[in-house]
């Protein structure tokens, strides 16, 4: 198999151009993917293929993801500096209206969200505009739409802007310090438990490493040896490479909008390279 996973951050709004706004980039990238004849599929399908649980042909497939879980994923909102922003969800709807459902019948986005309500409220005040943009009120509707999956981006991101995280020594601002069973359970299993309780009719199965960072304990011991506890099937990072049959299911590569490409031709080069390998 061969697939490409792309990542966006809906809170990345520093202007209204492709290279300064992930919403603008997302809309343009849907057109690029479609023009190149590639198929957009749910990330869960890519994981199924890696685990040998499907016979779907996923050659030339692209999976779309977004991290941090803000209202900008689902709602059109007014940014205080840059005006009205079309949500990622509504951008999918716009694409489907333009091209029809048959153009990309499996159109889908996986949204990795921070579970802790306290962490989300604090990060909204300290890192965003303090407008309650990190709510969980839209998660059920997003899942019910069939276009968006809600998945695990940890309990509190071990974020440097939080007064306290669940990391035992308060070594914040990195996920590499989540290197014991207790810390991993607090960040990962606790988040899955909360998501499964507060966003029913679904079961958490995928994880995205905060900051794209991991360590040998998580990839080599916690995830593969404690599956009966955390109940997850795969984890994605931010190493820029396509997914193939040799990819580590506990550290799947992803290309991130901005760091790995900042113009339509940059993404086209990534997609063509992945297709031609």
mmCIF file of C-alpha atoms in Angstrom:
data_model
loop_
_atom_site.group_PDB
_atom_site.id
_atom_site.type_symbol
_atom_site.label_atom_id
_atom_site.label_comp_id
_atom_site.label_asym_id
_atom_site.label_seq_id
_atom_site.Cartn_x
_atom_site.Cartn_y
_atom_site.Cartn_z
ATOM 1 C CA UNK A 1 0.000 0.000 0.000
ATOM 2 C CA UNK A 2 0.985 3.638 -0.342
ATOM 3 C CA UNK A 3 -0.788 6.657 1.161
ATOM 4 C CA UNK A 4 -0.089 10.222 2.206
ATOM 5 C CA UNK A 5 -1.298 11.780 5.460
ATOM 6 C CA UNK A 6 -1.623 15.571 5.596
ATOM 7 C CA UNK A 7 -2.000 17.683 8.755
ATOM 8 C CA UNK A 8 -3.477 21.148 9.308
ATOM 9 C CA UNK A 9 -4.043 23.414 12.319
ATOM 10 C CA UNK A 10 -7.269 25.392 12.031
ATOM 11 C CA UNK A 11 -6.015 27.985 14.532
ATOM 12 C CA UNK A 12 -3.131 28.874 12.208
ATOM 13 C CA UNK A 13 -4.569 32.177 10.982
ATOM 14 C CA UNK A 14 -1.957 34.907 10.519
ATOM 15 C CA UNK A 15 -3.441 36.408 7.351
ATOM 16 C CA UNK A 16 -5.698 35.429 4.479
ATOM 17 C CA UNK A 17 -3.166 34.032 2.032
ATOM 18 C CA UNK A 18 -2.207 30.413 1.401
ATOM 19 C CA UNK A 19 1.032 30.628 3.364
ATOM 20 C CA UNK A 20 -0.512 32.414 6.359
ATOM 21 C CA UNK A 21 -3.846 30.665 6.765
ATOM 22 C CA UNK A 22 -4.480 26.926 7.009
ATOM 23 C CA UNK A 23 -8.135 27.427 5.995
ATOM 24 C CA UNK A 24 -7.108 28.981 2.691
ATOM 25 C CA UNK A 25 -4.524 26.259 2.178
ATOM 26 C CA UNK A 26 -6.995 23.489 3.027
ATOM 27 C CA UNK A 27 -9.517 24.685 0.435
ATOM 28 C CA UNK A 28 -6.862 24.966 -2.273
ATOM 29 C CA UNK A 29 -5.331 21.619 -1.360
ATOM 30 C CA UNK A 30 -8.619 19.766 -1.780
ATOM 31 C CA UNK A 31 -8.635 20.974 -5.383
ATOM 32 C CA UNK A 32 -5.002 19.981 -5.917
ATOM 33 C CA UNK A 33 -5.566 16.477 -4.545
ATOM 34 C CA UNK A 34 -8.622 16.020 -6.733
ATOM 35 C CA UNK A 35 -6.946 17.418 -9.862
ATOM 36 C CA UNK A 36 -4.086 14.954 -9.467
ATOM 37 C CA UNK A 37 -6.552 12.075 -9.477
ATOM 38 C CA UNK A 38 -5.810 11.054 -5.880
ATOM 39 C CA UNK A 39 -8.456 9.660 -3.539
ATOM 40 C CA UNK A 40 -9.257 11.197 -0.170
ATOM 41 C CA UNK A 41 -10.044 8.492 2.395
ATOM 42 C CA UNK A 42 -10.490 8.336 6.182
ATOM 43 C CA UNK A 43 -7.283 7.941 8.155
ATOM 44 C CA UNK A 44 -8.881 4.880 9.777
ATOM 45 C CA UNK A 45 -8.823 3.174 6.365
ATOM 46 C CA UNK A 46 -5.071 3.681 6.110
ATOM 47 C CA UNK A 47 -4.645 2.116 9.541
ATOM 48 C CA UNK A 48 -6.929 -0.785 8.574
ATOM 49 C CA UNK A 49 -4.718 -1.465 5.569
ATOM 50 C CA UNK A 50 -1.535 -1.430 7.647
ATOM 51 C CA UNK A 51 -3.085 -3.837 10.130
ATOM 52 C CA UNK A 52 -4.274 -6.158 7.361
ATOM 53 C CA UNK A 53 -7.935 -5.615 8.238
ATOM 54 C CA UNK A 54 -9.161 -4.572 4.799
ATOM 55 C CA UNK A 55 -8.675 -5.529 1.188
ATOM 56 C CA UNK A 56 -9.311 -1.989 -0.070
ATOM 57 C CA UNK A 57 -6.791 -0.761 -2.612
ATOM 58 C CA UNK A 58 -5.323 2.368 -1.025
ATOM 59 C CA UNK A 59 -2.722 3.168 -3.646
ATOM 60 C CA UNK A 60 -2.654 6.919 -4.306
ATOM 61 C CA UNK A 61 -4.795 7.599 -1.206
ATOM 62 C CA UNK A 62 -4.640 10.791 0.856
ATOM 63 C CA UNK A 63 -5.870 11.088 4.457
ATOM 64 C CA UNK A 64 -6.640 14.531 5.905
ATOM 65 C CA UNK A 65 -6.089 15.394 9.580
ATOM 66 C CA UNK A 66 -6.108 18.466 11.802
ATOM 67 C CA UNK A 67 -4.671 18.918 15.282
ATOM 68 C CA UNK A 68 -5.653 20.678 18.537
ATOM 69 C CA UNK A 69 -9.423 20.667 18.022
ATOM 70 C CA UNK A 70 -10.778 24.205 17.826
ATOM 71 C CA UNK A 71 -14.185 25.569 16.841
ATOM 72 C CA UNK A 72 -12.535 26.634 13.566
ATOM 73 C CA UNK A 73 -12.560 22.945 12.609
ATOM 74 C CA UNK A 74 -16.378 22.983 12.461
ATOM 75 C CA UNK A 75 -17.832 26.507 12.660
ATOM 76 C CA UNK A 76 -17.349 29.570 10.469
ATOM 77 C CA UNK A 77 -16.013 32.197 12.883
ATOM 78 C CA UNK A 78 -14.850 35.806 12.890
ATOM 79 C CA UNK A 79 -11.146 36.228 13.590
ATOM 80 C CA UNK A 80 -10.394 39.544 15.351
ATOM 81 C CA UNK A 81 -7.643 40.488 12.888
ATOM 82 C CA UNK A 82 -8.399 38.529 9.735
ATOM 83 C CA UNK A 83 -12.178 38.406 9.447
ATOM 84 C CA UNK A 84 -14.592 35.618 8.698
ATOM 85 C CA UNK A 85 -13.022 32.197 8.307
ATOM 86 C CA UNK A 86 -14.638 29.247 6.547
ATOM 87 C CA UNK A 87 -14.329 26.192 8.786
ATOM 88 C CA UNK A 88 -12.553 23.050 7.643
ATOM 89 C CA UNK A 89 -15.838 21.158 7.906
ATOM 90 C CA UNK A 90 -17.708 23.670 5.757
ATOM 91 C CA UNK A 91 -14.849 23.677 3.280
ATOM 92 C CA UNK A 92 -15.478 19.953 2.819
ATOM 93 C CA UNK A 93 -19.161 20.739 2.272
ATOM 94 C CA UNK A 94 -18.227 23.421 -0.283
ATOM 95 C CA UNK A 95 -16.024 20.958 -2.171
ATOM 96 C CA UNK A 96 -18.808 18.394 -2.289
ATOM 97 C CA UNK A 97 -21.300 20.970 -3.571
ATOM 98 C CA UNK A 98 -18.925 22.008 -6.356
ATOM 99 C CA UNK A 99 -17.900 18.559 -7.503
ATOM 100 C CA UNK A 100 -20.668 16.240 -6.342
ATOM 101 C CA UNK A 101 -20.458 13.360 -3.919
ATOM 102 C CA UNK A 102 -19.097 10.939 -6.527
ATOM 103 C CA UNK A 103 -15.971 13.037 -7.096
ATOM 104 C CA UNK A 104 -14.594 12.088 -3.676
ATOM 105 C CA UNK A 105 -17.134 9.661 -2.190
ATOM 106 C CA UNK A 106 -15.025 9.001 0.911
ATOM 107 C CA UNK A 107 -14.191 12.645 1.670
ATOM 108 C CA UNK A 108 -13.174 12.804 5.322
ATOM 109 C CA UNK A 109 -11.188 14.681 7.979
ATOM 110 C CA UNK A 110 -9.801 13.336 11.265
ATOM 111 C CA UNK A 111 -9.743 15.984 14.011
ATOM 112 C CA UNK A 112 -7.357 15.280 16.890
ATOM 113 C CA UNK A 113 -8.620 17.089 19.993
ATOM 114 C CA UNK A 114 -7.289 17.882 23.459
ATOM 115 C CA UNK A 115 -9.566 16.194 25.981
ATOM 116 C CA UNK A 116 -9.129 18.164 29.216
ATOM 117 C CA UNK A 117 -11.755 20.940 29.476
ATOM 118 C CA UNK A 118 -9.541 22.865 31.894
ATOM 119 C CA UNK A 119 -6.537 22.662 29.571
ATOM 120 C CA UNK A 120 -8.630 23.782 26.595
ATOM 121 C CA UNK A 121 -10.064 26.749 28.471
ATOM 122 C CA UNK A 122 -6.620 27.814 29.666
ATOM 123 C CA UNK A 123 -5.001 27.433 26.248
ATOM 124 C CA UNK A 124 -7.827 29.427 24.674
ATOM 125 C CA UNK A 125 -7.049 32.336 27.010
ATOM 126 C CA UNK A 126 -3.278 32.122 26.869
ATOM 127 C CA UNK A 127 -2.618 31.099 23.273
ATOM 128 C CA UNK A 128 -5.648 32.213 21.277
ATOM 129 C CA UNK A 129 -8.002 35.182 21.589
ATOM 130 C CA UNK A 130 -9.860 34.174 24.737
ATOM 131 C CA UNK A 131 -13.112 33.683 22.796
ATOM 132 C CA UNK A 132 -13.872 30.110 23.841
ATOM 133 C CA UNK A 133 -12.672 28.635 20.570
ATOM 134 C CA UNK A 134 -11.707 25.264 22.068
ATOM 135 C CA UNK A 135 -15.126 23.981 23.090
ATOM 136 C CA UNK A 136 -16.336 20.417 22.698
ATOM 137 C CA UNK A 137 -19.934 21.339 21.799
ATOM 138 C CA UNK A 138 -19.440 20.504 18.109
ATOM 139 C CA UNK A 139 -17.793 17.110 18.455
ATOM 140 C CA UNK A 140 -20.953 14.991 18.368
ATOM 141 C CA UNK A 141 -22.394 16.832 15.369
ATOM 142 C CA UNK A 142 -19.092 16.580 13.516
ATOM 143 C CA UNK A 143 -18.959 12.839 14.063
ATOM 144 C CA UNK A 144 -22.620 12.412 13.118
ATOM 145 C CA UNK A 145 -21.985 14.200 9.807
ATOM 146 C CA UNK A 146 -19.899 11.286 8.556
ATOM 147 C CA UNK A 147 -17.279 13.747 7.315
ATOM 148 C CA UNK A 148 -15.262 14.171 10.524
ATOM 149 C CA UNK A 149 -13.822 11.775 13.106
ATOM 150 C CA UNK A 150 -12.915 12.971 16.611
ATOM 151 C CA UNK A 151 -9.721 11.377 17.899
ATOM 152 C CA UNK A 152 -7.160 11.648 20.699
ATOM 153 C CA UNK A 153 -4.537 14.415 20.886
ATOM 154 C CA UNK A 154 -3.775 13.736 24.587
ATOM 155 C CA UNK A 155 -5.237 14.964 27.850
ATOM 156 C CA UNK A 156 -3.464 18.323 28.100
ATOM 157 C CA UNK A 157 -0.793 18.324 25.338
ATOM 158 C CA UNK A 158 1.783 18.645 28.151
ATOM 159 C CA UNK A 159 1.598 22.239 27.015
ATOM 160 C CA UNK A 160 4.118 24.803 28.250
ATOM 161 C CA UNK A 161 1.390 27.429 28.747
ATOM 162 C CA UNK A 162 -0.509 25.363 31.299
ATOM 163 C CA UNK A 163 0.176 26.092 34.998
ATOM 164 C CA UNK A 164 0.218 22.341 35.638
ATOM 165 C CA UNK A 165 0.066 19.228 33.483
ATOM 166 C CA UNK A 166 -0.171 15.545 34.322
ATOM 167 C CA UNK A 167 3.549 15.038 33.618
ATOM 168 C CA UNK A 168 5.132 13.900 36.876
ATOM 169 C CA UNK A 169 8.028 16.406 36.989
ATOM 170 C CA UNK A 170 6.290 19.268 35.152
ATOM 171 C CA UNK A 171 8.740 18.924 32.253
ATOM 172 C CA UNK A 172 6.355 20.702 29.884
ATOM 173 C CA UNK A 173 6.466 21.934 26.302
ATOM 174 C CA UNK A 174 7.439 18.559 24.859
ATOM 175 C CA UNK A 175 5.875 15.111 24.623
ATOM 176 C CA UNK A 176 9.214 13.324 24.824
ATOM 177 C CA UNK A 177 9.027 13.491 28.636
ATOM 178 C CA UNK A 178 5.939 11.259 28.663
ATOM 179 C CA UNK A 179 8.087 8.207 29.264
ATOM 180 C CA UNK A 180 6.508 6.222 32.095
ATOM 181 C CA UNK A 181 3.364 4.119 32.259
ATOM 182 C CA UNK A 182 1.758 6.516 34.729
ATOM 183 C CA UNK A 183 2.418 9.581 32.590
ATOM 184 C CA UNK A 184 1.329 7.811 29.393
ATOM 185 C CA UNK A 185 -1.884 6.621 31.012
ATOM 186 C CA UNK A 186 -2.609 10.133 32.286
ATOM 187 C CA UNK A 187 -2.021 11.737 28.899
ATOM 188 C CA UNK A 188 -3.323 9.038 26.572
ATOM 189 C CA UNK A 189 -5.690 6.566 28.221
ATOM 190 C CA UNK A 190 -7.345 9.246 30.353
ATOM 191 C CA UNK A 191 -8.010 11.245 27.188
ATOM 192 C CA UNK A 192 -9.516 8.233 25.404
ATOM 193 C CA UNK A 193 -11.701 7.480 28.417
ATOM 194 C CA UNK A 194 -12.990 11.070 28.537
ATOM 195 C CA UNK A 195 -13.645 11.214 24.792
ATOM 196 C CA UNK A 196 -15.512 7.912 24.792
ATOM 197 C CA UNK A 197 -17.705 9.110 27.664
ATOM 198 C CA UNK A 198 -18.437 12.617 26.388
ATOM 199 C CA UNK A 199 -18.596 11.908 22.665
ATOM 200 C CA UNK A 200 -20.578 8.660 22.421
ATOM 201 C CA UNK A 201 -21.606 6.707 19.320
ATOM 202 C CA UNK A 202 -17.918 6.355 18.525
ATOM 203 C CA UNK A 203 -14.805 4.811 20.096
ATOM 204 C CA UNK A 204 -11.425 6.483 20.200
ATOM 205 C CA UNK A 205 -8.895 4.489 18.196
ATOM 206 C CA UNK A 206 -6.241 6.895 16.876
ATOM 207 C CA UNK A 207 -3.693 9.166 18.552
ATOM 208 C CA UNK A 208 -1.669 12.152 17.351
ATOM 209 C CA UNK A 209 1.504 13.010 19.265
ATOM 210 C CA UNK A 210 1.491 16.574 20.607
ATOM 211 C CA UNK A 211 4.269 18.567 18.932
ATOM 212 C CA UNK A 212 4.707 15.500 16.718
ATOM 213 C CA UNK A 213 7.066 14.175 19.383
ATOM 214 C CA UNK A 214 7.420 10.698 20.811
ATOM 215 C CA UNK A 215 10.061 8.497 22.447
ATOM 216 C CA UNK A 216 11.183 4.879 22.553
ATOM 217 C CA UNK A 217 9.004 4.084 25.556
ATOM 218 C CA UNK A 218 5.788 5.128 23.832
ATOM 219 C CA UNK A 219 6.497 3.578 20.434
ATOM 220 C CA UNK A 220 8.297 0.483 21.720
ATOM 221 C CA UNK A 221 6.503 -0.395 24.954
ATOM 222 C CA UNK A 222 3.422 1.557 25.979
ATOM 223 C CA UNK A 223 1.494 1.480 22.719
ATOM 224 C CA UNK A 224 2.360 -2.021 21.467
ATOM 225 C CA UNK A 225 2.290 -3.779 24.857
ATOM 226 C CA UNK A 226 -0.646 -2.103 26.609
ATOM 227 C CA UNK A 227 -3.284 -2.102 23.903
ATOM 228 C CA UNK A 228 -5.831 -3.751 26.207
ATOM 229 C CA UNK A 229 -5.569 -0.641 28.386
ATOM 230 C CA UNK A 230 -5.394 2.302 25.960
ATOM 231 C CA UNK A 231 -7.495 0.611 23.219
ATOM 232 C CA UNK A 232 -5.802 2.546 20.396
ATOM 233 C CA UNK A 233 -4.816 1.132 17.009
ATOM 234 C CA UNK A 234 -2.262 3.631 15.701
ATOM 235 C CA UNK A 235 -0.467 6.897 16.372
ATOM 236 C CA UNK A 236 0.660 9.611 13.970
ATOM 237 C CA UNK A 237 3.633 11.926 14.238
ATOM 238 C CA UNK A 238 5.029 14.599 11.929
ATOM 239 C CA UNK A 239 7.885 12.918 10.113
ATOM 240 C CA UNK A 240 7.539 14.002 6.453
ATOM 241 C CA UNK A 241 7.154 10.802 4.460
ATOM 242 C CA UNK A 242 4.441 8.738 2.779
ATOM 243 C CA UNK A 243 2.938 5.720 4.514
ATOM 244 C CA UNK A 244 3.745 2.287 3.119
ATOM 245 C CA UNK A 245 3.673 -1.295 4.268
ATOM 246 C CA UNK A 246 6.852 -0.805 6.304
ATOM 247 C CA UNK A 247 5.589 2.180 8.303
ATOM 248 C CA UNK A 248 5.502 1.880 12.099
ATOM 249 C CA UNK A 249 1.834 1.882 13.070
ATOM 250 C CA UNK A 250 2.796 3.625 16.343
ATOM 251 C CA UNK A 251 4.629 6.445 14.591
ATOM 252 C CA UNK A 252 3.008 7.033 11.217
ATOM 253 C CA UNK A 253 4.499 9.862 9.156
ATOM 254 C CA UNK A 254 2.522 13.004 8.243
ATOM 255 C CA UNK A 255 3.243 16.098 6.204
ATOM 256 C CA UNK A 256 2.282 19.296 8.049
ATOM 257 C CA UNK A 257 0.954 22.383 6.288
ATOM 258 C CA UNK A 258 3.438 25.200 6.844
ATOM 259 C CA UNK A 259 6.537 23.336 8.024
ATOM 260 C CA UNK A 260 6.540 20.893 5.097
ATOM 261 C CA UNK A 261 4.841 22.923 2.359
ATOM 262 C CA UNK A 262 3.639 26.524 2.108
ATOM 263 C CA UNK A 263 2.374 26.821 -1.477
ATOM 264 C CA UNK A 264 0.163 24.701 -3.765
ATOM 265 C CA UNK A 265 3.123 23.645 -5.862
ATOM 266 C CA UNK A 266 4.867 22.443 -2.708
ATOM 267 C CA UNK A 267 2.016 20.095 -1.887
ATOM 268 C CA UNK A 268 1.815 18.966 -5.498
ATOM 269 C CA UNK A 269 5.487 18.013 -5.345
ATOM 270 C CA UNK A 270 4.913 16.009 -2.150
ATOM 271 C CA UNK A 271 1.948 14.173 -3.645
ATOM 272 C CA UNK A 272 3.675 13.433 -6.933
ATOM 273 C CA UNK A 273 6.765 12.163 -5.115
ATOM 274 C CA UNK A 274 4.681 9.896 -2.887
ATOM 275 C CA UNK A 275 2.794 8.561 -5.906
ATOM 276 C CA UNK A 276 5.927 7.907 -7.947
ATOM 277 C CA UNK A 277 7.970 6.144 -5.259
#
